[in-house]
CSV table of C-alpha atoms and ligand atoms in Angstrom, one decimal:
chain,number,residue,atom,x,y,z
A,28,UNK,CA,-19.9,44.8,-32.8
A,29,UNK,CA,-19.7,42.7,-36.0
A,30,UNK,CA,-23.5,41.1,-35.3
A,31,UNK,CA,-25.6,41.8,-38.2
A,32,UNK,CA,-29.3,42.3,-37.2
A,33,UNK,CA,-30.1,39.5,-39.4
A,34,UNK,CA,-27.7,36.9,-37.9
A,35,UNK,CA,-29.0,37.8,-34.7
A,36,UNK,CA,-32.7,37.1,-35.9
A,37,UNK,CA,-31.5,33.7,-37.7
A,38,UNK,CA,-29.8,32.6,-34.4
A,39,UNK,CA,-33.5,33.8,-32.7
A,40,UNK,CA,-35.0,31.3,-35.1
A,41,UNK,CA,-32.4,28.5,-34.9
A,42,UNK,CA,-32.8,28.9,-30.3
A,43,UNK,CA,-36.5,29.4,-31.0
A,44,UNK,CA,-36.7,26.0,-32.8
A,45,UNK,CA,-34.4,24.2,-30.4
A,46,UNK,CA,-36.8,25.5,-27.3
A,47,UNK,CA,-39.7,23.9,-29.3
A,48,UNK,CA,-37.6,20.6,-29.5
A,49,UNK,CA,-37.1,21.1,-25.8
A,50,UNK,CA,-41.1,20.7,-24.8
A,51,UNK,CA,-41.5,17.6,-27.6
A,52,UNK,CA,-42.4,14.6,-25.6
A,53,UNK,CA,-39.7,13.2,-27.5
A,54,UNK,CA,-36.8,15.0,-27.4
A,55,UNK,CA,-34.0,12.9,-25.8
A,56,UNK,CA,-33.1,13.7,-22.3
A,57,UNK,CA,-31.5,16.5,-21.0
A,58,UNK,CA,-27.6,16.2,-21.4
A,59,UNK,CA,-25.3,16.3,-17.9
A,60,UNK,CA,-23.9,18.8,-19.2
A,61,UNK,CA,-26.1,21.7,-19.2
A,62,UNK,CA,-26.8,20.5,-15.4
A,63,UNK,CA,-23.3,21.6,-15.2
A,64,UNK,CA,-23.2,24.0,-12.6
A,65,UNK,CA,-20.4,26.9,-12.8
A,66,UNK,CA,-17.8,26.9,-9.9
A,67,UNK,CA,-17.3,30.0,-8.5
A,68,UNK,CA,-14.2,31.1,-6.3
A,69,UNK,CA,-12.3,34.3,-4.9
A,70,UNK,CA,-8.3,34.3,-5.6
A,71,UNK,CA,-6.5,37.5,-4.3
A,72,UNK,CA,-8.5,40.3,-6.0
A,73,UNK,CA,-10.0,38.4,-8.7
A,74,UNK,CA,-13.3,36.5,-8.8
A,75,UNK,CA,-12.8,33.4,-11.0
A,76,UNK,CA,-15.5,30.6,-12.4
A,77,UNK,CA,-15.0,27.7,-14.1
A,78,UNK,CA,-17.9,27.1,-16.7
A,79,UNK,CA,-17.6,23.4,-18.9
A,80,UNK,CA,-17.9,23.7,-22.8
A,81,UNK,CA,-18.9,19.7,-21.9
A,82,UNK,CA,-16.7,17.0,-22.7
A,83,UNK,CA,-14.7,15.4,-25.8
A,84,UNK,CA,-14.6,12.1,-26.6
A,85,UNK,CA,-11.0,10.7,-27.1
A,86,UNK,CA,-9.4,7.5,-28.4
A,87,UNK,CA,-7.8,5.8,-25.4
A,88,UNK,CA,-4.9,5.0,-27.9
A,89,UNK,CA,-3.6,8.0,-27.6
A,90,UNK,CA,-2.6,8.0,-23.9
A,91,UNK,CA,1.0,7.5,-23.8
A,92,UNK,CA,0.9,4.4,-26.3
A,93,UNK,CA,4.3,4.1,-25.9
A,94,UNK,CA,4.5,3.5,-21.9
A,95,UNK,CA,5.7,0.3,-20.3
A,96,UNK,CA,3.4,-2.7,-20.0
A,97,UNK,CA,1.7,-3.7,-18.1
A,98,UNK,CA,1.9,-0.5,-15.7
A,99,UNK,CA,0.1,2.0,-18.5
A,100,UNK,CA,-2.7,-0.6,-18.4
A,101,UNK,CA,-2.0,-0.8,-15.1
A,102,UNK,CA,-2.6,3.2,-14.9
A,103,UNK,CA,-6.0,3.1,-17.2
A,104,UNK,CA,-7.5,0.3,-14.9
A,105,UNK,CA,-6.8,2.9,-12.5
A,106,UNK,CA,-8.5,5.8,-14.1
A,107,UNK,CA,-11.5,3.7,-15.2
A,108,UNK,CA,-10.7,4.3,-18.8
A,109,UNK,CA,-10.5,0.6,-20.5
A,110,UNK,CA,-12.6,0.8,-23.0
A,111,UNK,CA,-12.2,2.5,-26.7
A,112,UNK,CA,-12.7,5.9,-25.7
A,113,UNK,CA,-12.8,7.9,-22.6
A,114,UNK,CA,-14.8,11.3,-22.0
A,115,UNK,CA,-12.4,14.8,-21.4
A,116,UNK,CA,-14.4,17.3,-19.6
A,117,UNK,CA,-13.3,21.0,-21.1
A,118,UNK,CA,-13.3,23.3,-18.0
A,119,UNK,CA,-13.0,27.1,-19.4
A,120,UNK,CA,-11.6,29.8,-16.3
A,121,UNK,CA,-13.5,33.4,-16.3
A,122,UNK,CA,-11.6,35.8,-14.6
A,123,UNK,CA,-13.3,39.1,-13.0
A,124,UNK,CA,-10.6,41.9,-12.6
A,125,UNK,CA,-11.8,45.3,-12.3
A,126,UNK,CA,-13.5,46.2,-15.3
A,127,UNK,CA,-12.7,43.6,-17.4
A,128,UNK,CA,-14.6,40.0,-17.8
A,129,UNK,CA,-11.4,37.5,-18.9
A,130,UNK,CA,-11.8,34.1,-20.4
A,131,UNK,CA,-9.1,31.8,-20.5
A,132,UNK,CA,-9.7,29.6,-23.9
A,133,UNK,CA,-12.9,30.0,-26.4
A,134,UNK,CA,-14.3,26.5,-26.1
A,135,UNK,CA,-14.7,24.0,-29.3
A,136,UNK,CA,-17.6,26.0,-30.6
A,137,UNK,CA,-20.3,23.8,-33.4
A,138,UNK,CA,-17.6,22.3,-35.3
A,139,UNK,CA,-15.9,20.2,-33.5
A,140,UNK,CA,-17.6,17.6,-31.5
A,141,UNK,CA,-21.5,17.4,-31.1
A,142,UNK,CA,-20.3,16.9,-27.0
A,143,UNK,CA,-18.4,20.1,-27.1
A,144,UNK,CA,-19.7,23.6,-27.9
A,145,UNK,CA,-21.4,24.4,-24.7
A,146,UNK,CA,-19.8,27.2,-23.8
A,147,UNK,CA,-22.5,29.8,-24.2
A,148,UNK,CA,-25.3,28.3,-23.0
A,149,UNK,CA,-23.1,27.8,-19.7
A,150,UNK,CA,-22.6,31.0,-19.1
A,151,UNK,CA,-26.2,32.1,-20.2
A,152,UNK,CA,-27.1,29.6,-17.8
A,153,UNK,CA,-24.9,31.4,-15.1
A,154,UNK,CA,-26.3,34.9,-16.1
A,155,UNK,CA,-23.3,35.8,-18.2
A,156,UNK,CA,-24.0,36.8,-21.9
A,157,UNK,CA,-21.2,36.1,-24.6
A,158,UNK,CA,-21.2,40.4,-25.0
A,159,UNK,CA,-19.6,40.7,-21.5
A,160,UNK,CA,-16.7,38.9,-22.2
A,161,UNK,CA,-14.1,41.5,-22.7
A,162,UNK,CA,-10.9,40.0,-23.1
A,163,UNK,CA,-10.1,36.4,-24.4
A,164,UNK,CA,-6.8,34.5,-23.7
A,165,UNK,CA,-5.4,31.1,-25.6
A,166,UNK,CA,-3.5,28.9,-24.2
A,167,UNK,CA,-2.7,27.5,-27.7
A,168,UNK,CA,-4.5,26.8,-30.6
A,169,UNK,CA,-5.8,23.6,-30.7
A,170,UNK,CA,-9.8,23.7,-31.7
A,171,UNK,CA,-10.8,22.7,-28.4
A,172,UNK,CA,-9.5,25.8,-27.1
A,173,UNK,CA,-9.7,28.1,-30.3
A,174,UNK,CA,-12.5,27.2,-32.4
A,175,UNK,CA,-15.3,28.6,-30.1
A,176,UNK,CA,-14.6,32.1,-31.3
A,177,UNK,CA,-16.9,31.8,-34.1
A,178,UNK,CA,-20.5,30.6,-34.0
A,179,UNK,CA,-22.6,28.3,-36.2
A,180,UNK,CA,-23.5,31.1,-38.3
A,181,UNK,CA,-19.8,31.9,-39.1
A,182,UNK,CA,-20.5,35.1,-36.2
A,183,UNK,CA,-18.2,35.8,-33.6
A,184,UNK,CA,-19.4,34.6,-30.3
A,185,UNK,CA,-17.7,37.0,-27.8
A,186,UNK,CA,-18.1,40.1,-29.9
A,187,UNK,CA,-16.7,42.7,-27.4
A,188,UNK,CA,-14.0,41.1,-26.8
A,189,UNK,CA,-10.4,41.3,-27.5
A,190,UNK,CA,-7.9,38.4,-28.1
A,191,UNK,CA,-4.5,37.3,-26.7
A,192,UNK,CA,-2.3,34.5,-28.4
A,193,UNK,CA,1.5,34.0,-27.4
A,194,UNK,CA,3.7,35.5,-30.4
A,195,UNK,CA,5.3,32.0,-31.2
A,196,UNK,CA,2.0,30.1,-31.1
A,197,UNK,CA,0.6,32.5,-33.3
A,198,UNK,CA,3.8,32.1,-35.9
A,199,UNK,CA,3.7,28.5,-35.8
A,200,UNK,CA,-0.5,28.2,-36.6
A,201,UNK,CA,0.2,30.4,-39.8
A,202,UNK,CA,3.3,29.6,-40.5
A,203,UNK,CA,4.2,27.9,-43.3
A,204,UNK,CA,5.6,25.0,-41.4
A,205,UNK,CA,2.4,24.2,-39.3
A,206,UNK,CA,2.0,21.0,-41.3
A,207,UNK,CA,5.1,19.7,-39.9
A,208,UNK,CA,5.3,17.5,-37.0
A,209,UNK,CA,1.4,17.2,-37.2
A,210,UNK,CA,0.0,13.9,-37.3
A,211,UNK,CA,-2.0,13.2,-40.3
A,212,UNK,CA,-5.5,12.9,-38.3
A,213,UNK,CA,-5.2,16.3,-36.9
A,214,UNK,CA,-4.1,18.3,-40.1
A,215,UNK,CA,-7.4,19.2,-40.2
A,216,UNK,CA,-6.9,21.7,-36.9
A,217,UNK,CA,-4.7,23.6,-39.3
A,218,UNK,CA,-7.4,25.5,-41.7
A,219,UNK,CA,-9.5,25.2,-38.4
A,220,UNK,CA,-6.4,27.3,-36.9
A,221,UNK,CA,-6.4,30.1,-39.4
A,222,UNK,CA,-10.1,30.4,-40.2
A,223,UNK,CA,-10.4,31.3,-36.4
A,224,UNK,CA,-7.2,33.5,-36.5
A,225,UNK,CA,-8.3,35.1,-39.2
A,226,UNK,CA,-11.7,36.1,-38.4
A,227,UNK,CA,-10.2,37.8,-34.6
A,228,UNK,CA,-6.8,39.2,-35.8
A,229,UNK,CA,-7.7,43.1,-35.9
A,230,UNK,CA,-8.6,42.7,-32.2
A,231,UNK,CA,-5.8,39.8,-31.8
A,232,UNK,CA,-2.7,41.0,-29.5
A,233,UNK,CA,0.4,39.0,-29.7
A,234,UNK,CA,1.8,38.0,-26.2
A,235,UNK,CA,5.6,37.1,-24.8
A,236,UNK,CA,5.9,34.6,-21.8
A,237,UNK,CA,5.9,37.3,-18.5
A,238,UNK,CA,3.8,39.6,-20.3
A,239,UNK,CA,0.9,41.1,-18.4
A,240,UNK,CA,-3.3,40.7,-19.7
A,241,UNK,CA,-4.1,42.6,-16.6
A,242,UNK,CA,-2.6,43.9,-13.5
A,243,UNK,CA,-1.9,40.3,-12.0
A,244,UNK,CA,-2.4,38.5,-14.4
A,245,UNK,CA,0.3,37.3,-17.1
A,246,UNK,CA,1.9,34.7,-19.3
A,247,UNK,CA,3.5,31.8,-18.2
A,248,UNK,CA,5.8,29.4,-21.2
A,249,UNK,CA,4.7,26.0,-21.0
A,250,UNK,CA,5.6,25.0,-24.5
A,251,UNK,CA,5.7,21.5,-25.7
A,252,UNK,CA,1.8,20.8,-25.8
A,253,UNK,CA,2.1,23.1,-28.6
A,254,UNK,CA,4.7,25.0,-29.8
A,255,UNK,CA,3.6,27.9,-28.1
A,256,UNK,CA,1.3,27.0,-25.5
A,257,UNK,CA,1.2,29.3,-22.8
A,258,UNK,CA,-0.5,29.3,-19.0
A,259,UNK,CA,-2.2,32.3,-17.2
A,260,UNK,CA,-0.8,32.9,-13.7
A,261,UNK,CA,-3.2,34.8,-11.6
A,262,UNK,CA,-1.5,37.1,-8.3
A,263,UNK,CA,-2.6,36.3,-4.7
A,264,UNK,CA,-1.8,34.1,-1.6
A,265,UNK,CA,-0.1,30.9,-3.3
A,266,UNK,CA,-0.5,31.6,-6.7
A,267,UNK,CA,-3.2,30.4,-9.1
A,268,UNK,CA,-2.3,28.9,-12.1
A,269,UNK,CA,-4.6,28.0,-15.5
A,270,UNK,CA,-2.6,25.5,-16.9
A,271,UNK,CA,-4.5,24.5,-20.7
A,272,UNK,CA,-3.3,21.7,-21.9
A,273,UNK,CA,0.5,21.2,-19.8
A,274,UNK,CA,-1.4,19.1,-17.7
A,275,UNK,CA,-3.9,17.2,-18.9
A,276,UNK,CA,-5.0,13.5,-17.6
A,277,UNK,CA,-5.6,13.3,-14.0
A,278,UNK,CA,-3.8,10.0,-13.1
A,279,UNK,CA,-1.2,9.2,-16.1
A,280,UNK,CA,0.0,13.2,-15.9
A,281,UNK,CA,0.6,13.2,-12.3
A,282,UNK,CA,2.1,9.4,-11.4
A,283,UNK,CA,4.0,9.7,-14.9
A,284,UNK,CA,4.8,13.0,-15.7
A,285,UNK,CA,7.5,11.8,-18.1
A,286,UNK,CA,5.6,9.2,-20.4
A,287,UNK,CA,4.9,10.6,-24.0
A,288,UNK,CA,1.4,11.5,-24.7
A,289,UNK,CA,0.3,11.1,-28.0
A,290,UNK,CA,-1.8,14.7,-27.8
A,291,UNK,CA,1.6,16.8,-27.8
A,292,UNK,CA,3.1,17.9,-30.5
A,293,UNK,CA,6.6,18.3,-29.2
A,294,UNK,CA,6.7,15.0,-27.1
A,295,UNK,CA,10.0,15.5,-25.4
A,296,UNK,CA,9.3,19.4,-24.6
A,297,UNK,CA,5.7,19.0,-23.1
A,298,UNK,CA,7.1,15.7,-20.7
A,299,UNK,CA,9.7,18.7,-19.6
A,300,UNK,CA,7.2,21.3,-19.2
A,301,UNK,CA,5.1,19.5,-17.3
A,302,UNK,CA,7.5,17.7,-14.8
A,303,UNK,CA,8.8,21.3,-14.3
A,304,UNK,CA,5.5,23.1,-13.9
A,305,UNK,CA,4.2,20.0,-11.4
A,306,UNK,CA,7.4,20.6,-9.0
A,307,UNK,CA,6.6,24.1,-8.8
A,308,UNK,CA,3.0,23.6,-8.6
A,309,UNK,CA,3.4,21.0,-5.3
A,310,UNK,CA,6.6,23.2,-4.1
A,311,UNK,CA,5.2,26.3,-4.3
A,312,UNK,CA,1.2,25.2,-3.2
A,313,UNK,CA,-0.1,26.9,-5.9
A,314,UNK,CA,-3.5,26.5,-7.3
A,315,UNK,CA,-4.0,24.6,-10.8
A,316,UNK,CA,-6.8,25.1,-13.1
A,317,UNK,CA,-6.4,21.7,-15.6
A,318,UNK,CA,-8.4,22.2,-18.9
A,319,UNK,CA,-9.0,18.8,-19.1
A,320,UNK,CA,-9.1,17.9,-15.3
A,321,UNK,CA,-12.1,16.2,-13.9
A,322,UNK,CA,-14.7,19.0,-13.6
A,323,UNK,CA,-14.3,22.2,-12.5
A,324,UNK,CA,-10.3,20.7,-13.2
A,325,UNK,CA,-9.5,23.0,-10.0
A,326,UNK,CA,-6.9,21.2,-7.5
A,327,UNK,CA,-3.1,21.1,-5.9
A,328,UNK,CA,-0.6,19.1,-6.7
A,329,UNK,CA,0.9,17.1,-4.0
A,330,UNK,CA,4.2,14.8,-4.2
A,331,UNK,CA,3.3,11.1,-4.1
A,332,UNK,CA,5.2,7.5,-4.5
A,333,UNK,CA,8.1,9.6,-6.1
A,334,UNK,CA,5.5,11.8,-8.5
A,335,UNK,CA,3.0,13.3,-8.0
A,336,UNK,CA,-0.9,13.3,-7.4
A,337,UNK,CA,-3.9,16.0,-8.1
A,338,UNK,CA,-5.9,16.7,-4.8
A,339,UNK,CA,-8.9,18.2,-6.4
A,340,UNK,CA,-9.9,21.4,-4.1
A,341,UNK,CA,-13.6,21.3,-5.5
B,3,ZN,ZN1,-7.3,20.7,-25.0
């Protein structure tokens, strides 16, 4: 455990202070997100829980700008997302199998949004301390997902655990073409990327797509979101599936799988990947855990209207 008995006694100061804030007459209102309960559910022989890291906010621009008119404002009528910006929950999955304590993605952590970052108080909230986590999986390595790993003392947050990245995300994030392809407003995830990368990689395994984290539990390729972006398929009845980012807006994703979303990286890929991952998601009745689905994100995909729609099963 890297903790240094100091940091631990800064951070006792820094939560000491905030509790103080807490009983000021004038602290602002409690946030809905730390009344954000944790969903908990059985699949096969794993108990899972979905616990929110609370929500970004994002430019409405971005969703697939270059659609047809008027059916993408059509579609954003629909989804009650007119104005500038629209909130994006973050749903993390915990996975209980055997020994271990799984987390699918690391949250945003303190320096990324002041709305995101919630992660540990959570799961302190739902009796879990950041210690227990044992293993950590990444979809891919956007900060959302990645950046959580490190606390706002520069501290690792989990520090038991050990990490999983798919071998081509991890190339592409230190690579030295990582620039490339990446809009200008998000080069800043790059040095974001490493910093987190680097302070994880002696515990940091490398994964291939079919590759196992547990017994029934493995890698699934759903590149396109990023250039290795990866989904965690859990064994039991139908399947369970936590998709990151493949699948992320519940209306435009489902009812126009195909439209380019300004959030992928590799536009063409990701509109392939998720087409492909929705078919066998409504074919196959499989469960889907969505990132950035409406909280806990947890739902079926049915065929609709010659798409598809998310039945949310919580
Ligand atoms: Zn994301």
């Amino acid at each position: 455990m890297r903790t240094s008995a100091s940091a631990i006694n800064r951070r006792l100061l820094l939560k000491g202070a905030g509790a103080l804030t807490a009983t000021c007459a004038f602290a602002p209102a409690t946030s809905t997100w730390a009344a954000t309960p944790p969903h908990r559910f059985k699949h096969g022989g794993f108990d899972v829980m979905v616990v929110s890291d609370g929500h970004m906010t994002v430019r409405t621009s971005l969703l697939a700008p270059g659609a047809p008119e008027p059916e993408r404002t059509q579609m954003l009528k629909q989804a009650n997302q007119t104005g500038e910006r629209y909130d994006s929950p973050t749903n993390v999955a915990l996975i209980r199998a055997a020994s271990d304590l799984i987390m699918i993605d690391a949250g945003a952590g303190p320096n990324f949004m002041p709305t995101t970052g919630k992660l540990v108080d959570n799961l302190a909230s739902a009796g879990i301390d950041a210690g227990q986590i044992t293993k950590i999986v990444f979809t891919h390595g956007h900060p959302d997902h990645l950046w959580g790993v490190i606390d706002d003392l520069d501290e690792l947050q989990f520090p038991n655990a050990s990490y999983f990245v798919s071998a081509s995300e991890w190339k592409y994030w230190t690579g030295d073409d990582a620039f490339r392809g990446l809009s200008e407003d998000r080069h800043n995830f790059i040095p974001g990327a490493r910093r987190s990368f680097a302070r994880i990689k002696e515990k940091l395994a490398l994964l291939k797509p079919g590759e196992e984290i547990a017994p029934g539990l493995r890698a699934v390729d759903t590149a396109g979101h990023s250039p290795g972006h990866i989904s965690i398929e859990a064994a039991g009845g139908d399947g369970l599936i936590i998709g990151g980012d493949a699948i992320t807006h519940f209306l435009l994703s489902f009812r126009h799988p195909d439209w380019p979303s300004q959030g992928d990286q590799d536009q063409d890929r990701a509109a392939h990947t998720r087409r492909g991952l929705l078919d066998r998601l409504a074919i196959d009745k499989t469960k889907l855990i969505g990132f950035h689905l409406p909280y806990p994100g947890l739902g079926y995909v049915e065929r609709a209207q010659g798409a598809y729609r998310f039945a949310p099963a919580a």
